[in-house]
GROMACS .gro file of C-alpha atoms in nm:
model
  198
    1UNK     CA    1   8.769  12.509  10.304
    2UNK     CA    2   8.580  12.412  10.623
    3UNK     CA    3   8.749  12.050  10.622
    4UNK     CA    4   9.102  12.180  10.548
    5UNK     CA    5   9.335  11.989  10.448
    6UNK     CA    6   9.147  11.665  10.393
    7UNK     CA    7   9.109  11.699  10.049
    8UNK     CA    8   9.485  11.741   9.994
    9UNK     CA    9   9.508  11.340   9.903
   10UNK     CA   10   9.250  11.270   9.666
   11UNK     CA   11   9.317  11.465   9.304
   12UNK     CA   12   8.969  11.472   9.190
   13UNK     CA   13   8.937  11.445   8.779
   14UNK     CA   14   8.754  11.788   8.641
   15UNK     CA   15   8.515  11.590   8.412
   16UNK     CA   16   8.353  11.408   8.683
   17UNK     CA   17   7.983  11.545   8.767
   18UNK     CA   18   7.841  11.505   9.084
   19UNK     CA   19   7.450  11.555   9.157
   20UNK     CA   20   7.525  11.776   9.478
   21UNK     CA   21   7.831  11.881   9.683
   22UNK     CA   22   7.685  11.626   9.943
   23UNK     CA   23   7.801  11.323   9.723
   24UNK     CA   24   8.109  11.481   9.586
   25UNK     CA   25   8.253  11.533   9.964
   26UNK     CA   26   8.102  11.171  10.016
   27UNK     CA   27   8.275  11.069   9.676
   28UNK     CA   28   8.611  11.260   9.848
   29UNK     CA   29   8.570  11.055  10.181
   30UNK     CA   30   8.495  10.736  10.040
   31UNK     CA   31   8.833  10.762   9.797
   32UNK     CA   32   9.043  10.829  10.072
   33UNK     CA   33   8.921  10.533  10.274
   34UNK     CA   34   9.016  10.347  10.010
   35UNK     CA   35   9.364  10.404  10.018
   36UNK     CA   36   9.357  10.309  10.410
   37UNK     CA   37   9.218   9.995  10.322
   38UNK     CA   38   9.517   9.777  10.345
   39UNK     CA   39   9.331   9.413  10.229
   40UNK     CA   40   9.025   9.374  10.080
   41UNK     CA   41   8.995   9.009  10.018
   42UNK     CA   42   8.679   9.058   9.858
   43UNK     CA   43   8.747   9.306   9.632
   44UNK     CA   44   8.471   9.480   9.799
   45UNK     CA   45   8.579   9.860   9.715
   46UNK     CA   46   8.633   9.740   9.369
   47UNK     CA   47   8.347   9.940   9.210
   48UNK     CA   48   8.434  10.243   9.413
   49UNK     CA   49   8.507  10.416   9.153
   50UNK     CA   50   8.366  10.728   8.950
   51UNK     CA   51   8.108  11.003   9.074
   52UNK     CA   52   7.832  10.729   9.129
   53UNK     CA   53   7.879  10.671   9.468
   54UNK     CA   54   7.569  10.514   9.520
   55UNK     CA   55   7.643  10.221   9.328
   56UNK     CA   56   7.957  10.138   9.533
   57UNK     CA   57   7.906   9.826   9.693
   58UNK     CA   58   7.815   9.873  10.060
   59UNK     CA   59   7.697  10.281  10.022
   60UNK     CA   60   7.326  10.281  10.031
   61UNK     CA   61   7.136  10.628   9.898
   62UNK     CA   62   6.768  10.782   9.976
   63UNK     CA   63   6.634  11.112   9.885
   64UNK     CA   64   6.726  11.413  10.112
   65UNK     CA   65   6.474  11.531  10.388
   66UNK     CA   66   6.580  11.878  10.285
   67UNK     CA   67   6.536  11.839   9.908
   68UNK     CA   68   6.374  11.533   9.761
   69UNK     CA   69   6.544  11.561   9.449
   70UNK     CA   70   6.908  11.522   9.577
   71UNK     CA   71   7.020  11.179   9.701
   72UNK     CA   72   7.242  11.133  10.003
   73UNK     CA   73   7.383  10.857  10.196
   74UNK     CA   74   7.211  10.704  10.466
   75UNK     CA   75   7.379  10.412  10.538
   76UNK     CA   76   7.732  10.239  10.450
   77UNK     CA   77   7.761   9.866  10.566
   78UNK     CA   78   8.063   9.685  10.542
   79UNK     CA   79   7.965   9.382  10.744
   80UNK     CA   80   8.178   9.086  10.714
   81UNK     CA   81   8.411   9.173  10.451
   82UNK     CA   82   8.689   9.018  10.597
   83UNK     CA   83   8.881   9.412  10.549
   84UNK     CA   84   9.198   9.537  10.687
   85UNK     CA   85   9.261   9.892  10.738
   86UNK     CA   86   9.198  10.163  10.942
   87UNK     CA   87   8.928  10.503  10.913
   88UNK     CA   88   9.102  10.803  10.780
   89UNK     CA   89   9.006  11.151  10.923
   90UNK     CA   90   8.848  11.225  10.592
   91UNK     CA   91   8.600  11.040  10.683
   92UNK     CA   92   8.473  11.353  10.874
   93UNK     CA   93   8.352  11.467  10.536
   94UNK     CA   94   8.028  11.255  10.544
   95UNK     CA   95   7.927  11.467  10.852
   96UNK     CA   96   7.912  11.793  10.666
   97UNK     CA   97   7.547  11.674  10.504
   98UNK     CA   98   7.411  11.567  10.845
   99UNK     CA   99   7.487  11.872  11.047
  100UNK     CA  100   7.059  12.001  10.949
  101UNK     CA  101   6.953  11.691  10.852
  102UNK     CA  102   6.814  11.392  11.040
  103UNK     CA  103   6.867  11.046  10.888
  104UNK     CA  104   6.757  10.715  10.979
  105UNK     CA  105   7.158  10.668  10.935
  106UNK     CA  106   7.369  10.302  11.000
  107UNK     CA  107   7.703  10.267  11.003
  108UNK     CA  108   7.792   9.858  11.017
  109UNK     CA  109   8.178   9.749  11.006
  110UNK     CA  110   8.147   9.485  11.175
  111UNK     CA  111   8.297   9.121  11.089
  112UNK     CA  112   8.630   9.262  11.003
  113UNK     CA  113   9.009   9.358  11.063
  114UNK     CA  114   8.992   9.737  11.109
  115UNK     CA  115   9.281   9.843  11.364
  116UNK     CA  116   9.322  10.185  11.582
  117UNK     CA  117   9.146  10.398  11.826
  118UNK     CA  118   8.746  10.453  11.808
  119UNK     CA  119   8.672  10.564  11.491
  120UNK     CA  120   8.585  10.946  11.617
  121UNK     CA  121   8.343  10.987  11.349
  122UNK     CA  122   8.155  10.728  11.400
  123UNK     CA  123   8.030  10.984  11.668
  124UNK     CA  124   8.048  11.287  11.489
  125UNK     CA  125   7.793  11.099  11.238
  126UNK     CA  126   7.431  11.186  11.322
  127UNK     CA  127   7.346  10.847  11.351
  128UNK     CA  128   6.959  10.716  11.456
  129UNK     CA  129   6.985  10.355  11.392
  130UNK     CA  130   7.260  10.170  11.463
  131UNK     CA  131   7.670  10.158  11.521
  132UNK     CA  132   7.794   9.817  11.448
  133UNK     CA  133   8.203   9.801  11.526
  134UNK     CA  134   8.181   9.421  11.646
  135UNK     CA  135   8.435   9.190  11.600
  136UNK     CA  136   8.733   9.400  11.518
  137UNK     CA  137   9.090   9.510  11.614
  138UNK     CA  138   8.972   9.832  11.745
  139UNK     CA  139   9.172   9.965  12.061
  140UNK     CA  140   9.191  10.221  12.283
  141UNK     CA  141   8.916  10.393  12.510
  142UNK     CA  142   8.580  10.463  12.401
  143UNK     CA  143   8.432  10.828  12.391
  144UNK     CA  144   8.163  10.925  12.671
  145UNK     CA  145   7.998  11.120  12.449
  146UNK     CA  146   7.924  10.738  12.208
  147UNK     CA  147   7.658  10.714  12.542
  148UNK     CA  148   7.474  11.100  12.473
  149UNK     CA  149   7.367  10.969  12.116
  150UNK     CA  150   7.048  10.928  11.987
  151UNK     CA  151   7.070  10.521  11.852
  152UNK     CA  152   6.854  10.267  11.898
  153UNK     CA  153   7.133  10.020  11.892
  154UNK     CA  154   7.554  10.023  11.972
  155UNK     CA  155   7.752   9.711  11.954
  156UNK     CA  156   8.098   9.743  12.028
  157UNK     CA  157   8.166   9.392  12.154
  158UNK     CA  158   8.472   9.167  12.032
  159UNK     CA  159   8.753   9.426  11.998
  160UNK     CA  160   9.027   9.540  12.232
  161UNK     CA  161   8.889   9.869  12.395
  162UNK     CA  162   8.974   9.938  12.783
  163UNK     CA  163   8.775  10.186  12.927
  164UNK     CA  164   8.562  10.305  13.200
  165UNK     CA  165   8.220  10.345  13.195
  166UNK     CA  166   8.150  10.695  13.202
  167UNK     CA  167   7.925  10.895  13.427
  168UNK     CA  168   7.656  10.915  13.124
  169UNK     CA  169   7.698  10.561  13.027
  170UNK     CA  170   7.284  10.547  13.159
  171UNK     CA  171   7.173  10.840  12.958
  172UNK     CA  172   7.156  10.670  12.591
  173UNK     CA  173   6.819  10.587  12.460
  174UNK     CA  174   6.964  10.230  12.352
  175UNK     CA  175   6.724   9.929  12.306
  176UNK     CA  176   7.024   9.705  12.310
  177UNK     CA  177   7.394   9.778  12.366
  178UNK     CA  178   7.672   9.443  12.354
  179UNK     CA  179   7.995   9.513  12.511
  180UNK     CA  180   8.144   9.205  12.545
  181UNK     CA  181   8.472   9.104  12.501
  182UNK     CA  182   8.637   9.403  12.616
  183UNK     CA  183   8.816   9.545  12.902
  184UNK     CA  184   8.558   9.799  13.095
  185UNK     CA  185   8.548   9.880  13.407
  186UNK     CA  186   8.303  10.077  13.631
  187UNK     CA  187   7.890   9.993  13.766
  188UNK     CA  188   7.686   9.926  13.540
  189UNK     CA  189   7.379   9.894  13.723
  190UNK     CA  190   7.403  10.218  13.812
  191UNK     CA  191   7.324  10.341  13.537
  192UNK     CA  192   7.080  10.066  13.392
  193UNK     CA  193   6.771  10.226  13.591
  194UNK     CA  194   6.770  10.520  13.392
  195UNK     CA  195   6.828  10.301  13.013
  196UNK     CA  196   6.445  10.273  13.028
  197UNK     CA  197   6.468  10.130  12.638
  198UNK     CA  198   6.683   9.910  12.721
   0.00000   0.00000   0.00000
């Protein structure tokens, strides 16, 4: 299918109903992160379990813009869970429902142990709220195109990124943005003229 091979890890059981093929590819993502989550001291992902995915602790539902009667998920916030693990590509599969739809969307992982580069999706995601990747083990550069999104808020502070800051750092619409505790390099106020929201 579109998302090749992602699905090749999850064995999904025939008698399970889902409402739409939104929350089944959600229920597919969701399964797989899962099984990247190396410690969950909380036994947070306990309940994720079954077709219900928006009764799993941290997944929050509302109705679809495109179809009222079909619920989606608009926001999934792991803040503080004391988790170790990483994001697995599948998670690409929760941007298949945003691709016509705009969401008031949040993505919060903050307060925990998750390792690796930038989680790409996190900017495939059609986010309009917030990204929240504070105080983590995340490494690596960050993506320019994280600064051509449409949020109202990024904080990336408290992990190990090393990057420069990017020719479009200036162009998001951000009304607050925390890098701290990082290695960047670059101007920044350069680029802070045109951050108008800021």
């Amino acid at each position: 299918d579109e998302f090749g091979d992602r699905e090749k890890n999850i064995i999904i059981d025939p008698s399970l109903a889902f409402e739409n093929l939104r929350l089944r590819n959600t229920y597919i993502a969701l399964q797989d992160w899962k099984k990247a989550i190396l410690l969950d001291l909380f036994n947070l992902t306990a309940d994720w379990v079954g077709p219900d995915v928006c009764d799993y602790t941290g997944v929050y539902c509302t109705p679809a813009f495109d179809n009222k009667r079909n619920k989606i998920v608009t926001c999934i916030n792991l803040n503080h869970e004391d988790i170790t693990g990483y994001l697995p590509k599948e998670l690409g599969l929760l941007t298949g429902f945003f691709v016509k739809v705009k969401l008031m969307l949040e993505l919060d992982l903050s307060n925990n142990w998750f390792t690796s580069k930038f989680p790409e999706v996190s900017v495939m995601l059609h986010l309009h709220k917030f990204l929240d990747l504070r105080f983590n083990e995340f490494e690596g550069t960050v993506p320019k195109e994280l600064f051509d999104k449409d949020l109202d808020a990024i904080f990336i502070n408290h992990n190990r990124f090393r990057f420069n800051l990017p020719d479009n750092f200036g162009n998001s619409p951000v009304s607050i943005i925390n890098l701290a505790n990082n290695k960047f390099h670059g101007c920044v106020l350069a680029s802070l003229w045109k951050m108008t929201g800021l």
